[in-house]
Amino acid sequence: MDLKQIAEKLNKEFAADERRLVFWYDAGAEFAADVDGGDLVLENAAIYRLEKDNQFYTKYFLECVDTETSYLIYAPFPKPDIRENHLADMVKYSREFFADKASLICVDLGIAPEFKPIIQNHIKFFASKERCQKFYDLKIDSYRKDIILIGMMSVVCKAKTASFEEVLRAVLIDDAGGENRYLPEFEKFGLLDSFWELCEALYGYHDISPSLKNLAASFFITYTGHYVNDNLPPKWRNRATPKTGSVVAFMDNMMNNARCRAAYDEISRNVAADINAAIFLREMAFDSLAECDSFEIIDEMIVAWVVDNLLSENTGAKLAGMDINAICRRRKTLHFGNMFRDVYSMLIRACQIIEITGYRCPEELSAIIRQYTKNDYKYDTYYREFYTYYDRIESRTDFEALRERVENIYTNVYLDKITLSWSNALSAEESIEAATGQECFYRRHVLPAKERVVVIISDALRYEVAAELMEILSEDEKCRSAHLDIMYGVLPSVTKLGMAALLPHEKIEVDNSFKVSVDGRPCDTLSQREAILRSEVTNSRCLQYDEVMAAKREEIRSMFGNKEVVYVYHNQIDARGDKASTENEVFYACAESVKEIHRMVRRLTEDVSARHFVITADHGFIYKRDKIREYDKINCPELKGIYVGKRYIISREPIEADGVRNYRMSTFLRGSDSLNVAVPSGTSIFKIAGSGQNYVHGGASPQEMLIPVLDVKTSSGHQETRIAAVDFISTTKKITSLVQSLEFYQTEPVTDIVKEAVYKLFFVSDENEKISNEVTFEAKSRDSEAAKRISRLKFTFKNKRYHGDKKYYLVAYLDSSNSFAEPVFKYEMVMDIAFADDFGF
């Protein structure tokens, strides 16, 4: 400050009406000549020259002789130690003036004089008004040497709080992008040595020539060592830091921070390459890697292990006590789980299919139906979901052999057996009554309804897809009940006959050109079907799904107003499957159908107060990814007047050929005369012209003929739902180790009104500093047995001194993007860890 600035500042101090005393200790006597020469002129105060040996007289003069005048007491020497300063009491009730920037900053911020040298040593940092303001904006409560240094680093790194964890995270993230911007700034402001000292003090990183590359490697090795129980390769051990808890907490918090996740992945890949992780990880006990998620390569190794075991059909293989399904589910919850989510989901389904190698199918039709509806349909779901996930994987080369194995087992072990058993059992006509026929649908499921019923007919919605839809509807809070039944479909299992069978009728007829009529009336178009329905129920209507869902609320009310029966036709699966260019999208279409039908049920419940839905299909389908081989195609003789499809032949007389079964159409439809239906006895197709062989229907198999009837009752009134809660149930409230496991409890099972939830749990100090890693608790259990809803979670704590006069808490938050959410619980805990370490300053 120059003399003019000093005069301006002092005159402001003396502008008040009351008397003021201001002490100015000019340690270097830089302004003594100006003061003595009269160059410093004050407007409302006099200047009193203080000498080292006139303190008692000064006290007498200011407190007894002149008690009216305001004075600047100028001392051209440093402020004496309090034991030598006989004016200390006066200084306390007066004011002090400083002419150097370091002192001004200390006064403004309330920094104790003992820390002034730190400010002075880094005065270059405070030369910028913008940096000064950002330092002030950190709003640091109390100052120590380390906090002042961290505050300056935080400003350089654009952090909003004075946190070395934030500083370190910013530095590492910036380094991942290439040339680091922050370390040169640290060096410029004299902070670089302090940065490395803090890395050692807080995280145990020590290096003769420290670098961010080595720091990152040290952190990842330390983190890996924690999860593999220090089972590290010899060349890695000396690079691990001794402060495992602090490193694990830092790494874990970085992983779980959405803003840092991508950078963390990049750092992980860089470190893995630098330390040859792909080589050294293979030297470790493989079981120890089951819970470790430091490197992407670990997931690649576990995936390869799973694939090898599945190819060997060793579905009972275990890793760290977990079977294949368990290890895949566990890995999906770890850091790289999102990256490998589809892969692990695919492997789970592959394992479930390979487990059916000993599959046996009953011989009687009723037994086949019971086993299929209880269990076997799941194999079709596993196969469908296997390809759903497989198709999402960008690089599938490593899984092609597994895909072939899955395809072989599903086709040869399961599908061929069940379709052959079905066609054999179906030949015994007296056994057909084991299930209700599709042609009885209206009389059995619509006619008895005492309220308006909405029938949703989804083309090719086979039983296993309907089972998935039932689960989703059952979890909807608007659903009062959902019951899945079956009926056996007509033969051939095609749209023309299936749609006709679902209408009210006395008889269905088929002519030689395969034209279908209901009670003598055509039934191919929507208007024709509506006319047939209205002949039975005057207040009825037939609609297309797209027409309904595209309508506005008032339009929908007009469509359904005063209607007793409404048929809504939905076509997603068959529309994709029946085209050669899109048949491989049929499983995607199944998932879309489930979503669309669920959406329609909800909308009609809300918009038109529909309460009763019956969801069914015209037929099912068979889908196999591999193309049909030539020896699986059946050559049929060219007979005049025969209508031929890939899975059926309609004729007046039976077709005599190997691998063909003949049935009378009248067995399945009343009034169908004596037409014959010939179908392959297994999964083969007839050799006819035309593309598209993966997706087929029309034949005799449970997948094509067991038609779902899903009866759903809903309520339009609001039903209160809640999320599954978590609670802390460990008997101890004391933490005695840097690594400690605690027990948590999902308080109730998930139901239609109790929804799944995911929680983040961790420990914080009373200053809201996160002192542990972040652990995920998934409240998703549907088990009614309380003991099975208990989970044991492991926490790792920072290596630091925990003080008995401070409070620490275990907190749980719902896993959401809401950063202002309140914790769902907050328990005070006692930190009694026999480990003390300070910052080392």
mmCIF file of N, CA and C in Angstrom, residues 83 99 278 287 316 334 355 393 434 474 506 532 565 615 673 773 796 832:
data_model
loop_
_atom_site.group_PDB
_atom_site.id
_atom_site.type_symbol
_atom_site.label_atom_id
_atom_site.label_comp_id
_atom_site.label_asym_id
_atom_site.label_seq_id
_atom_site.Cartn_x
_atom_site.Cartn_y
_atom_site.Cartn_z
ATOM 1 N N ARG A 83 3.982 -11.150 26.590
ATOM 2 C CA ARG A 83 4.618 -11.022 27.903
ATOM 3 C C ARG A 83 5.433 -9.731 28.019
ATOM 4 N N ALA A 99 -0.503 -2.447 7.060
ATOM 5 C CA ALA A 99 -0.264 -1.867 5.733
ATOM 6 C C ALA A 99 0.186 -2.900 4.723
ATOM 7 N N ALA A 278 -3.321 -56.578 -16.884
ATOM 8 C CA ALA A 278 -3.785 -57.798 -17.553
ATOM 9 C C ALA A 278 -2.879 -58.983 -17.257
ATOM 10 N N ASP A 287 -10.284 -66.458 -7.158
ATOM 11 C CA ASP A 287 -11.410 -66.251 -6.235
ATOM 12 C C ASP A 287 -11.374 -64.873 -5.584
ATOM 13 N N GLY A 316 -22.466 -75.739 -12.403
ATOM 14 C CA GLY A 316 -22.325 -75.715 -10.947
ATOM 15 C C GLY A 316 -21.035 -75.067 -10.483
ATOM 16 N N LEU A 334 -21.550 -53.941 -9.284
ATOM 17 C CA LEU A 334 -20.280 -53.260 -9.045
ATOM 18 C C LEU A 334 -20.046 -52.190 -10.109
ATOM 19 N N GLU A 355 -28.572 -75.532 -18.234
ATOM 20 C CA GLU A 355 -28.974 -76.401 -17.123
ATOM 21 C C GLU A 355 -30.086 -77.381 -17.497
ATOM 22 N N ILE A 393 -25.177 -56.562 -27.412
ATOM 23 C CA ILE A 393 -23.721 -56.537 -27.210
ATOM 24 C C ILE A 393 -23.046 -56.126 -28.509
ATOM 25 N N ALA A 434 -57.996 -81.861 -21.908
ATOM 26 C CA ALA A 434 -57.118 -81.474 -20.799
ATOM 27 C C ALA A 434 -57.023 -79.963 -20.662
ATOM 28 N N SER A 474 -49.228 -57.330 -12.163
ATOM 29 C CA SER A 474 -49.452 -57.648 -10.750
ATOM 30 C C SER A 474 -48.758 -56.652 -9.835
ATOM 31 N N GLU A 506 -71.408 -69.901 -33.554
ATOM 32 C CA GLU A 506 -71.934 -71.262 -33.475
ATOM 33 C C GLU A 506 -71.055 -72.211 -34.257
ATOM 34 N N ILE A 532 -69.950 -59.030 -36.424
ATOM 35 C CA ILE A 532 -70.212 -60.317 -35.763
ATOM 36 C C ILE A 532 -70.389 -60.114 -34.263
ATOM 37 N N VAL A 565 -68.922 -54.620 -24.361
ATOM 38 C CA VAL A 565 -67.782 -55.429 -24.771
ATOM 39 C C VAL A 565 -67.005 -54.660 -25.842
ATOM 40 N N ILE A 615 -56.910 -60.447 -21.666
ATOM 41 C CA ILE A 615 -55.829 -60.325 -22.652
ATOM 42 C C ILE A 615 -55.512 -61.710 -23.191
ATOM 43 N N ASP A 673 -66.377 -78.967 -41.025
ATOM 44 C CA ASP A 673 -66.511 -80.102 -41.959
ATOM 45 C C ASP A 673 -65.476 -81.161 -41.653
ATOM 46 N N ASN A 773 -16.408 -45.446 2.589
ATOM 47 C CA ASN A 773 -16.867 -45.716 1.233
ATOM 48 C C ASN A 773 -18.388 -45.702 1.199
ATOM 49 N N THR A 796 -15.473 -49.396 4.687
ATOM 50 C CA THR A 796 -14.056 -49.110 4.855
ATOM 51 C C THR A 796 -13.918 -47.634 5.223
ATOM 52 N N ASP A 832 -14.371 -45.646 17.527
ATOM 53 C CA ASP A 832 -13.387 -46.035 18.536
ATOM 54 C C ASP A 832 -12.318 -46.889 17.868
#
